[in-house]
mmCIF file of C-alpha atoms in Angstrom:
data_model
loop_
_atom_site.group_PDB
_atom_site.id
_atom_site.type_symbol
_atom_site.label_atom_id
_atom_site.label_comp_id
_atom_site.label_asym_id
_atom_site.label_seq_id
_atom_site.Cartn_x
_atom_site.Cartn_y
_atom_site.Cartn_z
ATOM 1 C CA MET A 123 11.114 -34.013 20.498
ATOM 2 C CA GLU A 124 13.535 -33.968 17.979
ATOM 3 C CA LYS A 125 14.251 -30.357 16.142
ATOM 4 C CA LYS A 126 13.966 -30.520 12.518
ATOM 5 C CA GLY A 127 15.374 -27.294 11.129
ATOM 6 C CA ARG A 128 17.556 -24.191 11.643
ATOM 7 C CA ILE A 129 16.083 -21.230 10.925
ATOM 8 C CA GLY A 130 18.051 -17.946 11.683
ATOM 9 C CA ILE A 131 16.574 -14.002 12.819
ATOM 10 C CA ILE A 132 18.498 -11.447 12.542
ATOM 11 C CA GLY A 133 17.202 -8.365 14.784
ATOM 12 C CA LEU A 134 15.327 -9.961 18.162
ATOM 13 C CA GLY A 135 13.000 -6.996 18.958
ATOM 14 C CA LEU A 136 9.528 -7.812 19.212
ATOM 15 C CA ILE A 137 8.870 -9.757 15.956
ATOM 16 C CA GLY A 138 11.549 -11.302 16.122
ATOM 17 C CA GLY A 139 11.870 -12.421 19.553
ATOM 18 C CA SER A 140 8.240 -13.158 19.158
ATOM 19 C CA MET A 141 8.542 -15.584 15.689
ATOM 20 C CA ALA A 142 12.163 -17.173 18.060
ATOM 21 C CA ILE A 143 9.961 -18.068 21.194
ATOM 22 C CA SER A 144 7.263 -20.228 18.385
ATOM 23 C CA LEU A 145 10.460 -21.429 15.940
ATOM 24 C CA SER A 146 12.675 -22.742 18.588
ATOM 25 C CA ARG A 147 9.532 -25.584 19.940
ATOM 26 C CA SER A 148 11.029 -26.976 16.450
ATOM 27 C CA CYS A 149 13.702 -25.455 15.227
ATOM 28 C CA ASP A 150 17.013 -24.738 16.713
ATOM 29 C CA VAL A 151 16.855 -21.058 16.468
ATOM 30 C CA VAL A 152 20.168 -18.911 15.656
ATOM 31 C CA GLY A 153 19.737 -15.425 16.709
ATOM 32 C CA MET A 154 21.972 -12.400 15.909
ATOM 33 C CA SER A 155 21.584 -8.780 17.691
ATOM 34 C CA ARG A 156 23.391 -5.299 17.399
ATOM 35 C CA ASN A 157 22.898 -5.741 21.548
ATOM 36 C CA PRO A 158 25.223 -8.250 23.334
ATOM 37 C CA GLU A 159 22.291 -7.917 26.485
ATOM 38 C CA THR A 160 19.731 -8.618 23.846
ATOM 39 C CA VAL A 161 21.595 -11.473 22.935
ATOM 40 C CA GLU A 162 22.083 -12.642 26.296
ATOM 41 C CA TYR A 163 17.747 -12.848 27.538
ATOM 42 C CA ALA A 164 17.500 -14.812 24.051
ATOM 43 C CA LEU A 165 19.723 -17.649 25.436
ATOM 44 C CA SER A 166 18.915 -17.242 28.962
ATOM 45 C CA SER A 167 15.359 -17.816 28.261
ATOM 46 C CA GLY A 168 14.949 -20.413 25.292
ATOM 47 C CA MET A 169 14.032 -18.289 22.181
ATOM 48 C CA ILE A 170 17.691 -19.073 20.446
ATOM 49 C CA THR A 171 19.317 -22.151 20.854
ATOM 50 C CA SER A 172 22.671 -20.184 19.420
ATOM 51 C CA ALA A 173 24.390 -16.349 18.183
ATOM 52 C CA ALA A 174 25.846 -15.727 15.366
ATOM 53 C CA ARG A 175 28.442 -13.006 15.909
ATOM 54 C CA SER A 176 28.181 -12.624 11.724
ATOM 55 C CA TYR A 177 26.006 -12.918 8.641
ATOM 56 C CA SER A 178 28.368 -16.747 7.695
ATOM 57 C CA ASP A 179 27.366 -17.675 11.524
ATOM 58 C CA PHE A 180 24.304 -18.237 9.383
ATOM 59 C CA ALA A 181 25.230 -21.496 7.126
ATOM 60 C CA GLY A 182 23.277 -24.184 7.270
ATOM 61 C CA CYS A 183 20.629 -22.494 7.867
ATOM 62 C CA ASP A 184 17.299 -23.384 6.515
ATOM 63 C CA ALA A 185 16.597 -19.866 6.095
ATOM 64 C CA VAL A 186 16.715 -17.060 7.394
ATOM 65 C CA VAL A 187 14.704 -13.922 8.272
ATOM 66 C CA VAL A 188 15.596 -10.273 8.348
ATOM 67 C CA CYS A 189 13.410 -8.231 11.136
ATOM 68 C CA THR A 190 15.985 -5.610 11.596
ATOM 69 C CA PRO A 191 13.996 -1.993 11.057
ATOM 70 C CA LEU A 192 12.893 -1.435 8.398
ATOM 71 C CA SER A 193 15.153 1.415 7.378
ATOM 72 C CA LEU A 194 17.510 -1.613 7.225
ATOM 73 C CA VAL A 195 15.755 -4.434 5.667
ATOM 74 C CA LYS A 196 17.289 -4.208 2.134
ATOM 75 C CA LYS A 197 20.775 -3.343 2.976
ATOM 76 C CA THR A 198 20.178 -6.428 5.661
ATOM 77 C CA VAL A 199 18.342 -8.186 2.900
ATOM 78 C CA GLU A 200 21.452 -7.777 0.339
ATOM 79 C CA ASP A 201 24.917 -8.342 2.835
ATOM 80 C CA VAL A 202 23.188 -11.800 3.723
ATOM 81 C CA TYR A 203 22.981 -13.055 0.464
ATOM 82 C CA ALA A 204 27.214 -11.930 0.519
ATOM 83 C CA ALA A 205 27.391 -13.837 2.470
ATOM 84 C CA LEU A 206 26.019 -16.925 1.820
ATOM 85 C CA GLY A 207 24.648 -16.383 -1.801
ATOM 86 C CA ASP A 208 21.478 -19.381 -2.841
ATOM 87 C CA THR A 209 22.925 -21.260 0.034
ATOM 88 C CA THR A 210 19.252 -20.449 2.041
ATOM 89 C CA VAL A 211 16.378 -19.161 1.745
ATOM 90 C CA ILE A 212 16.352 -14.715 2.908
ATOM 91 C CA THR A 213 12.937 -13.773 4.319
ATOM 92 C CA ASP A 214 12.075 -10.351 5.958
ATOM 93 C CA VAL A 215 8.912 -9.277 7.804
ATOM 94 C CA GLY A 216 8.403 -5.571 6.506
ATOM 95 C CA SER A 217 5.942 -3.482 5.683
ATOM 96 C CA VAL A 218 6.921 -2.359 2.459
ATOM 97 C CA LYS A 219 7.720 -5.310 -0.062
ATOM 98 C CA GLY A 220 8.393 -3.230 -2.845
ATOM 99 C CA MET A 221 12.094 -2.117 -2.085
ATOM 100 C CA LEU A 222 13.279 -5.728 -2.564
ATOM 101 C CA SER A 223 11.852 -6.426 -6.142
ATOM 102 C CA GLY A 224 14.511 -7.000 -8.040
ATOM 103 C CA LEU A 225 17.419 -8.099 -5.631
ATOM 104 C CA PRO A 226 19.109 -12.032 -6.698
ATOM 105 C CA GLY A 227 18.975 -15.000 -4.616
ATOM 106 C CA ARG A 228 16.080 -17.556 -2.675
ATOM 107 C CA ILE A 229 14.291 -14.103 -1.212
ATOM 108 C CA ILE A 230 10.472 -14.652 0.227
ATOM 109 C CA GLY A 231 9.455 -11.678 1.131
ATOM 110 C CA GLY A 232 6.969 -11.526 4.042
ATOM 111 C CA HIS A 233 4.945 -9.169 6.098
ATOM 112 C CA PRO A 234 2.999 -10.210 9.335
ATOM 113 C CA MET A 235 0.473 -7.975 10.286
ATOM 114 C CA ALA A 236 0.705 -7.702 14.200
ATOM 115 C CA GLY A 237 2.396 -5.975 16.691
ATOM 116 C CA THR A 238 1.574 -4.036 20.329
ATOM 117 C CA GLU A 239 2.186 -0.933 21.127
ATOM 118 C CA GLN A 240 5.669 -2.238 23.030
ATOM 119 C CA SER A 241 8.740 -2.788 21.486
ATOM 120 C CA GLY A 242 12.039 -4.929 22.388
ATOM 121 C CA ILE A 243 12.728 -8.610 23.250
ATOM 122 C CA ARG A 244 10.791 -8.729 26.634
ATOM 123 C CA ALA A 245 7.318 -7.587 24.933
ATOM 124 C CA ALA A 246 8.489 -10.920 22.694
ATOM 125 C CA LYS A 247 5.283 -13.640 23.148
ATOM 126 C CA GLU A 248 4.665 -16.837 21.564
ATOM 127 C CA ARG A 249 1.123 -15.847 20.439
ATOM 128 C CA LEU A 250 1.950 -12.592 18.989
ATOM 129 C CA LEU A 251 1.542 -13.759 15.736
ATOM 130 C CA GLU A 252 -1.367 -16.159 16.125
ATOM 131 C CA ASN A 253 -4.315 -15.429 13.398
ATOM 132 C CA ALA A 254 -2.187 -12.972 11.922
ATOM 133 C CA TYR A 255 -2.458 -12.701 8.557
ATOM 134 C CA TYR A 256 1.317 -12.745 7.355
ATOM 135 C CA ILE A 257 1.990 -11.596 3.078
ATOM 136 C CA LEU A 258 4.249 -13.624 1.692
ATOM 137 C CA VAL A 259 5.709 -12.509 -2.047
ATOM 138 C CA ASP A 260 7.525 -14.305 -3.857
ATOM 139 C CA TYR A 261 10.209 -12.286 -6.289
ATOM 140 C CA ASN A 262 12.024 -14.617 -8.034
ATOM 141 C CA ASP A 263 9.762 -17.711 -8.729
ATOM 142 C CA ASN A 264 10.754 -19.935 -5.952
ATOM 143 C CA PRO A 265 7.707 -22.187 -4.694
ATOM 144 C CA ALA A 266 9.925 -24.184 -3.133
ATOM 145 C CA ASP A 267 11.027 -21.288 -1.135
ATOM 146 C CA LEU A 268 8.303 -20.043 -0.869
ATOM 147 C CA GLU A 269 7.113 -22.514 0.519
ATOM 148 C CA LEU A 270 8.880 -23.114 3.114
ATOM 149 C CA VAL A 271 7.666 -19.088 4.564
ATOM 150 C CA ARG A 272 4.214 -20.175 4.281
ATOM 151 C CA ARG A 273 5.563 -23.632 7.195
ATOM 152 C CA ILE A 274 7.528 -20.681 9.364
ATOM 153 C CA ALA A 275 4.516 -18.022 9.348
ATOM 154 C CA LEU A 276 1.840 -21.374 10.379
ATOM 155 C CA ALA A 277 4.680 -21.912 12.723
ATOM 156 C CA CYS A 278 3.987 -18.859 14.429
ATOM 157 C CA GLY A 279 0.779 -18.990 14.017
ATOM 158 C CA ALA A 280 0.004 -16.619 11.126
ATOM 159 C CA VAL A 281 -2.776 -16.679 7.898
ATOM 160 C CA PRO A 282 -0.209 -16.888 5.238
ATOM 161 C CA VAL A 283 -1.583 -15.232 2.020
ATOM 162 C CA VAL A 284 0.541 -15.122 -0.691
ATOM 163 C CA MET A 285 0.327 -11.513 -3.088
ATOM 164 C CA SER A 286 2.702 -9.829 -5.739
ATOM 165 C CA ALA A 287 4.269 -6.723 -4.232
ATOM 166 C CA ALA A 288 3.404 -4.416 -6.370
ATOM 167 C CA ARG A 289 -0.372 -5.579 -4.897
ATOM 168 C CA HIS A 290 0.909 -5.569 -1.699
ATOM 169 C CA ASP A 291 2.220 -1.914 -0.742
ATOM 170 C CA ARG A 292 -1.094 -0.815 -2.537
ATOM 171 C CA LEU A 293 -2.870 -2.430 0.092
ATOM 172 C CA VAL A 294 -1.120 -1.351 2.426
ATOM 173 C CA ALA A 295 -1.180 2.066 1.144
ATOM 174 C CA LYS A 296 -4.435 2.445 1.216
ATOM 175 C CA ILE A 297 -5.807 0.161 5.032
ATOM 176 C CA SER A 298 -2.422 1.193 6.460
ATOM 177 C CA HIS A 299 -0.514 3.740 5.616
ATOM 178 C CA LEU A 300 -2.971 6.457 4.265
ATOM 179 C CA GLU A 301 -4.544 6.242 7.717
ATOM 180 C CA HIS A 302 -1.211 7.174 10.236
ATOM 181 C CA MET A 303 -0.829 9.994 7.510
ATOM 182 C CA ALA A 304 -3.870 10.802 8.818
ATOM 183 C CA ALA A 305 -4.208 10.744 11.951
ATOM 184 C CA TYR A 306 -0.452 12.974 12.568
ATOM 185 C CA ALA A 307 -2.641 15.465 10.726
ATOM 186 C CA LEU A 308 -5.904 15.261 12.082
ATOM 187 C CA VAL A 309 -3.565 15.562 15.716
ATOM 188 C CA ASN A 310 -1.575 18.933 14.043
ATOM 189 C CA SER A 311 -4.786 19.998 12.469
ATOM 190 C CA ALA A 312 -7.081 19.835 15.621
ATOM 191 C CA MET A 313 -4.711 19.916 18.655
ATOM 192 C CA THR A 314 -4.498 23.813 19.684
ATOM 193 C CA GLY A 315 -3.881 24.418 22.296
ATOM 194 C CA ASP A 316 -6.821 24.893 23.760
ATOM 195 C CA GLU A 317 -8.217 21.830 23.808
ATOM 196 C CA HIS A 318 -9.967 21.268 27.412
ATOM 197 C CA ILE A 319 -12.681 17.789 26.444
ATOM 198 C CA VAL A 320 -11.156 15.086 24.530
ATOM 199 C CA GLY A 321 -13.798 12.827 22.894
ATOM 200 C CA SER A 322 -13.543 9.450 22.815
ATOM 201 C CA GLY A 323 -14.107 9.787 18.937
ATOM 202 C CA PHE A 324 -11.189 11.824 18.691
ATOM 203 C CA MET A 325 -8.839 9.343 20.900
ATOM 204 C CA ASP A 326 -9.532 6.349 19.006
ATOM 205 C CA THR A 327 -9.358 7.791 15.517
ATOM 206 C CA THR A 328 -5.477 9.284 16.256
ATOM 207 C CA ARG A 329 -4.298 6.360 18.401
ATOM 208 C CA ILE A 330 -1.451 5.047 15.701
ATOM 209 C CA ALA A 331 -0.557 8.762 15.779
ATOM 210 C CA SER A 332 1.417 7.291 19.307
ATOM 211 C CA SER A 333 3.371 5.198 16.606
ATOM 212 C CA SER A 334 6.991 6.070 16.575
ATOM 213 C CA PRO A 335 7.594 8.968 13.431
ATOM 214 C CA GLU A 336 11.347 7.425 12.769
ATOM 215 C CA PHE A 337 9.088 4.067 11.140
ATOM 216 C CA TRP A 338 6.684 5.781 9.505
ATOM 217 C CA ASN A 339 8.754 8.559 8.073
ATOM 218 C CA THR A 340 10.716 5.387 6.396
ATOM 219 C CA VAL A 341 7.236 4.537 5.339
ATOM 220 C CA ALA A 342 5.934 7.610 3.850
ATOM 221 C CA ALA A 343 10.006 7.242 1.911
ATOM 222 C CA LEU A 344 9.493 3.988 1.247
ATOM 223 C CA ASN A 345 5.994 3.677 -0.391
ATOM 224 C CA ARG A 346 5.773 6.825 -1.682
ATOM 225 C CA GLY A 347 3.976 6.592 -4.456
ATOM 226 C CA ASN A 348 1.465 4.779 -3.115
ATOM 227 C CA ILE A 349 0.477 6.798 0.171
ATOM 228 C CA VAL A 350 -0.115 9.925 -2.256
ATOM 229 C CA ASP A 351 -2.374 8.445 -4.294
ATOM 230 C CA GLU A 352 -4.387 7.001 -2.001
ATOM 231 C CA MET A 353 -3.759 11.069 0.258
ATOM 232 C CA ASP A 354 -4.945 12.228 -3.275
ATOM 233 C CA ARG A 355 -8.375 9.772 -3.229
ATOM 234 C CA TYR A 356 -8.585 10.686 0.669
ATOM 235 C CA ILE A 357 -8.172 14.655 0.052
ATOM 236 C CA ALA A 358 -10.784 14.589 -3.061
ATOM 237 C CA THR A 359 -13.431 12.491 -1.262
ATOM 238 C CA LEU A 360 -13.205 15.168 1.897
ATOM 239 C CA SER A 361 -12.963 17.867 -0.431
ATOM 240 C CA ASP A 362 -16.552 17.354 -2.261
ATOM 241 C CA LEU A 363 -18.427 15.733 1.353
ATOM 242 C CA ARG A 364 -16.937 19.541 2.201
ATOM 243 C CA ARG A 365 -18.548 21.303 -0.789
ATOM 244 C CA ASP A 366 -21.955 19.424 -0.176
ATOM 245 C CA ILE A 367 -21.616 20.829 4.025
ATOM 246 C CA ALA A 368 -21.085 24.073 2.948
ATOM 247 C CA ALA A 369 -23.588 24.320 0.548
ATOM 248 C CA GLY A 370 -26.129 22.745 3.356
ATOM 249 C CA ARG A 371 -27.551 19.183 1.606
ATOM 250 C CA ASP A 372 -27.825 16.226 2.570
ATOM 251 C CA ILE A 373 -25.232 14.076 3.605
ATOM 252 C CA THR A 374 -26.939 11.077 4.864
ATOM 253 C CA ALA A 375 -26.797 8.943 2.144
ATOM 254 C CA PHE A 376 -22.603 9.627 2.282
ATOM 255 C CA LEU A 377 -22.515 8.649 5.400
ATOM 256 C CA ALA A 378 -25.226 6.079 5.615
ATOM 257 C CA GLU A 379 -23.279 3.896 2.506
ATOM 258 C CA ALA A 380 -19.843 4.468 4.635
ATOM 259 C CA LYS A 381 -21.391 2.781 7.440
ATOM 260 C CA GLU A 382 -22.680 -0.408 5.628
ATOM 261 C CA LYS A 383 -19.457 -1.012 4.204
ATOM 262 C CA ARG A 384 -17.043 0.179 7.697
ATOM 263 C CA ASP A 385 -20.128 -2.763 9.218
ATOM 264 C CA LYS A 386 -19.195 -6.306 6.746
ATOM 265 C CA LEU A 387 -15.600 -5.823 7.746
ATOM 266 C CA LYS A 388 -16.796 -6.874 10.804
ATOM 267 C CA TYR A 389 -17.585 -9.611 9.764
ATOM 268 C CA SER A 390 -15.330 -10.448 6.669
ATOM 269 C CA ARG A 391 -12.502 -8.942 8.673
ATOM 270 C CA ARG A 392 -10.048 -8.770 5.826
ATOM 271 C CA PHE A 393 -6.348 -9.690 6.168
ATOM 272 C CA MET A 394 -6.899 -7.539 9.663
ATOM 273 C CA SER A 395 -5.958 -8.854 13.198
ATOM 274 C CA GLU A 396 -7.091 -6.912 15.222
ATOM 275 C CA TYR A 397 -10.379 -8.344 17.225
ATOM 276 C CA VAL A 398 -12.403 -5.095 19.783
ATOM 277 C CA VAL A 399 -16.103 -5.274 21.153
ATOM 278 C CA TYR A 400 -17.660 -2.954 22.811
ATOM 279 C CA ALA A 401 -19.509 -3.585 25.807
ATOM 280 C CA ASP A 402 -22.524 -0.534 27.560
ATOM 281 C CA VAL A 403 -22.068 -1.140 30.694
ATOM 282 C CA PRO A 404 -24.398 1.171 33.598
ATOM 283 C CA ASP A 405 -22.097 3.650 35.833
ATOM 284 C CA CYS A 406 -22.171 1.251 38.992
ATOM 285 C CA VAL A 407 -20.301 -1.045 41.582
ATOM 286 C CA GLY A 408 -19.336 -4.297 39.980
ATOM 287 C CA SER A 409 -20.929 -3.365 36.772
ATOM 288 C CA ILE A 410 -16.901 -4.126 34.773
ATOM 289 C CA VAL A 411 -16.669 -7.103 37.090
ATOM 290 C CA GLY A 412 -19.808 -8.625 35.659
ATOM 291 C CA VAL A 413 -19.095 -8.032 32.332
ATOM 292 C CA LEU A 414 -15.447 -9.529 32.152
ATOM 293 C CA GLY A 415 -16.777 -13.038 34.879
ATOM 294 C CA ARG A 416 -19.644 -13.850 31.353
ATOM 295 C CA LEU A 417 -16.532 -13.212 29.125
ATOM 296 C CA ALA A 418 -14.256 -15.621 31.730
ATOM 297 C CA ASP A 419 -17.031 -17.768 32.226
ATOM 298 C CA ALA A 420 -16.975 -18.968 28.554
ATOM 299 C CA GLY A 421 -13.613 -19.666 28.164
ATOM 300 C CA ILE A 422 -12.884 -16.010 26.680
ATOM 301 C CA SER A 423 -9.050 -14.889 27.319
ATOM 302 C CA ILE A 424 -9.249 -10.992 26.914
ATOM 303 C CA SER A 425 -6.513 -9.211 24.936
ATOM 304 C CA ASN A 426 -6.729 -5.259 26.900
ATOM 305 C CA LEU A 427 -9.180 -3.520 28.474
ATOM 306 C CA THR A 428 -9.551 0.154 28.025
ATOM 307 C CA VAL A 429 -12.710 1.662 30.352
ATOM 308 C CA MET A 430 -14.318 4.953 27.387
ATOM 309 C CA ASN A 431 -14.297 8.266 29.301
ATOM 310 C CA SER A 432 -16.640 9.146 27.111
ATOM 311 C CA ARG A 433 -19.415 7.333 25.259
ATOM 312 C CA GLU A 434 -19.133 9.965 22.320
ATOM 313 C CA GLY A 435 -18.859 7.786 19.456
ATOM 314 C CA ALA A 436 -18.350 4.373 20.660
ATOM 315 C CA GLY A 437 -20.488 1.425 21.126
ATOM 316 C CA GLY A 438 -20.338 1.492 24.571
ATOM 317 C CA ALA A 439 -18.069 1.561 27.675
ATOM 318 C CA LEU A 440 -15.575 -0.656 27.566
ATOM 319 C CA ARG A 441 -12.891 -0.942 24.380
ATOM 320 C CA ILE A 442 -12.351 -5.271 25.242
ATOM 321 C CA GLU A 443 -9.978 -6.844 22.601
ATOM 322 C CA LEU A 444 -10.077 -10.600 22.332
ATOM 323 C CA LYS A 445 -6.315 -12.354 21.006
ATOM 324 C CA ASP A 446 -7.989 -14.633 17.761
ATOM 325 C CA GLU A 447 -11.957 -15.408 16.234
ATOM 326 C CA PRO A 448 -12.985 -17.655 17.744
ATOM 327 C CA SER A 449 -12.926 -15.668 21.025
ATOM 328 C CA TYR A 450 -14.218 -12.396 19.125
ATOM 329 C CA ARG A 451 -17.356 -14.077 17.387
ATOM 330 C CA LYS A 452 -18.340 -15.748 21.208
ATOM 331 C CA ALA A 453 -17.857 -12.184 23.020
ATOM 332 C CA LYS A 454 -20.193 -10.679 19.891
ATOM 333 C CA GLU A 455 -23.107 -13.403 21.031
ATOM 334 C CA ILE A 456 -22.212 -13.256 24.675
ATOM 335 C CA LEU A 457 -22.611 -9.134 24.842
ATOM 336 C CA GLY A 458 -24.836 -8.466 22.014
#
């Protein structure tokens, strides 16, 4: 099949490499990385068609996707624009979008809400972005350029959603950035060195505290105002709850309201890309195999499986991650 289009990707890590794999099916992909071994691997595996040594080598590309570490995104976008001007669309995959507001050029912000605990080009997967929400920001009112990046997102299997940079940064502060800060704080508050037993509730709640400290330090700096606003709101809510508990008041209504809101997310899945079901299994030989067999018979592919050592606060002994919405719904139906 004849390939149409030419896309440049700067930064061939988990996201950049995964996008390269997806886009290479229909486009010529020009890749750039600071690591020569990464470039060699990308070329030999067919992820990219050719390698760029300088930003001028991206001349003729329909779009250049900046997939560098977050701390380098703005500088890289500025340098690419200095080299290529308005001859190409420049987009990125950074998780903070306000940092590119006000820059000149055909800039379309992007944020694919996907990832894994792994990093680097060897962790790249063709379907990493499949069914993940991909936020798009049109900074300078260029609808044709926005449409091009929307097609790039679709080619990677993602679900494009258009919004302003301000709305994006408020949203991610609420649904992602606050949660990471809270997880780090909870670990430092709770882990005092005398813990002998840790429940699954603590492990689930603090899982994201295993994320890169350097990355989240950058996020905190770039989205400082929104994160502080959400932290203030959270602290106020937690303080009210503390006051009620200290006074011996009935907090059932507060807990029930939170439970109802959380349960609704299981079905609406707004701006979510993680598909997880819990399965209760008896403690006997073959019970886990039985659950997995039922899913396999239904053609459901499992992305990850965790055996829960403690059922405290969890809905079962198995935590099963699925790859997409249809698999999630089918698994929920099968496992009840």
